[in-house]
Amino acid sequence: MAKKLKIGLFGFGCVGQGLYYVLNNSTGFKADIVKIAVKDKTKDRSVSKDLITFDKSVILNDPEIDVIVELIDDADEAFNIVSEALKKGKHVVTANKKMLAIHLEELYKLQQQNNVSLLYEASAGGSIPIIRTLEEYFDNEELEKVSGIFNGTTNYILTKTINEKLSYPVALKQAQEKGFAESDPTNDVEGYDPKFKAIIIALHAFGLIIKPEEVLNIGITTLHENDIKYASEKGYKIKLTPVIQRLENDKVGIIVAPSFVKETNQLFNVENEFNGVIVEGKFSGEQFLQGRGAGSYPTGAAVLSDISALSHGYKYEYKKHVQKHASDFTNDVIVEVYFRYNSNADIEKITFDEVSEKYNSGDYNYIVGKVNLQTLLTNREYILKNKLFVSLVNDKISLNTKISSKIAKEKQLVNN
Ligand code: HSE
C-alpha cells in the first residue's frame, strides 16, 4: 500500500500552480502539499497564506516532509535546493532541465551516496513519459536513435508563423502568455532548452553524461522568409529537432538544429506546443510518442506522476549508464544541411565536405551539402551574429568518412 506523502514545494509559477491544481483534482492520490516556498513577497497567491514561506530552510529542515518538489526558475538556486535535499535524505522531483543537464554527474552521485530518489519526468517532453519509457521499457535494448521535437515554444512559433502567417513577435508573445516559454525565451528560441532535454534523454537512452557546452544548438532566430519558401516548395515543414544517434563506432552524436521534415516523417503533423519523440531500437524498430510538451497542467501532470512513482518507492536505475551502452560522445561527425549565407567569407569559414546543391543570386545564397558538425560548432556565434541559417535536410548523423572506412576495413579483416 502506498504511503501518504508530505510534499514541500519550491516555486508556485506556471508548473507549480499546475501541479497544485492537478493534485487537488486527482482522485485517490495520497499526497499533500504542506508548504510552498516562494521568492516574491509582493505577489498575491491563490492559496492560503499558511502554506507559504519565504524561507527555504523551513521546508528543507522539516523532518515531516519526505518529498521535495522543485519547480523554480533559477537553475543555480534549484541545484542548491535539490542537492541539499538529497543530502538530507529527502526524495526530490524536479522539472528543471537546465539544472539537470548541467549537474547530471553530481546529481547521479548524490542519489547513490544518499540512497534517495531524484525523478524528473517533467523535465523533457512535457507530459510525454519519455524518461520512464527509456528507463523501464527500453532498459536493455540497444537504441539506434532518439529524435524529435523537444520544445513547445519554438514548435508553437514555427506553426503560427509558417502555417498561420503570424509575425514572430506576436507568436512568441502568445507562447509566453500561454505559459509555454521559459522566463528568458532565449533558452527556447536559440535551442538551449531542447539541448538540455536532449542531454537528459541521452543519459537514459545511451547511458552517457554529456556536457551541454559540447553539444551544438542552433535555434530558429535567424530563420528567413526565403528559407521557409525553399522548404515549402519542396513540401517540407521546418521543425526544431534534436537528433541523438548511435554511430558505427558505438559513440553517440548529437545535434540540436532546425530541420526540413518530410510529410512521411511522424513529426510533420506535430504542431503548436506539442512535442514528439521518435525512439528507434535495434530490434523494436521505430516508436513514436506525442503529447503536450509545455503548459501548466500537462507539466503538472508529469510532476504528479513522479510523485506517485515515489510513493511506490521508484528510483531510476540508470541501467544504460551502469552497463555502458555507448562508449563515448563525439562531434567528429558529418551532417547534411541547407546553409543560407551572405558572402563568400561565410563559405570560406564554414567549409563543406560535399556540395549537392548551390544557389547564388547575391540577395539569396545557399548551399546544400555535407559538413563536419565540429565546423558548425566552432562557428556557432558567427552564424548567429551574421544571421545565417542552418537546417538539417535529414535526421541523420554519420561518422566522418575517414573513420567509417577504417571501421569497414577492420570489419572486412575480421570477416576474412
Ligand atoms: N519552455 C519549454 C518549452 C517548457 O517550450 O518546451 C517545457 O519544458
Coordinates of C-alpha atoms and ligand atoms in Angstrom, one line a residue, residues 97 150-153 180-182 188 193 197 293-294, ligand 1:
K97 CA 16.1 20.7 -17.3
F150 CA 11.5 18.7 -27.6
N151 CA 10.5 22.3 -27.3
G152 CA 6.9 23.5 -27.2
T153 CA 7.6 27.2 -27.6
F180 CA 5.0 27.7 -22.7
A181 CA 8.1 29.8 -22.9
E182 CA 11.0 29.9 -20.4
D188 CA 13.8 28.3 -26.2
D193 CA 16.1 24.3 -23.7
K197 CA 16.4 17.9 -22.7
G293 CA 5.4 19.5 -24.4
A294 CA 4.7 22.6 -22.4
Ligands
HSE1 N1 9.9 26.3 -22.5 C1 9.7 24.9 -22.5 C2 9.1 24.5 -23.9 C3 8.8 24.5 -21.4 O1 8.6 25.5 -24.6 O2 9.1 23.4 -24.3 C4 8.6 23.0 -21.3 O3 9.8 22.4 -20.9

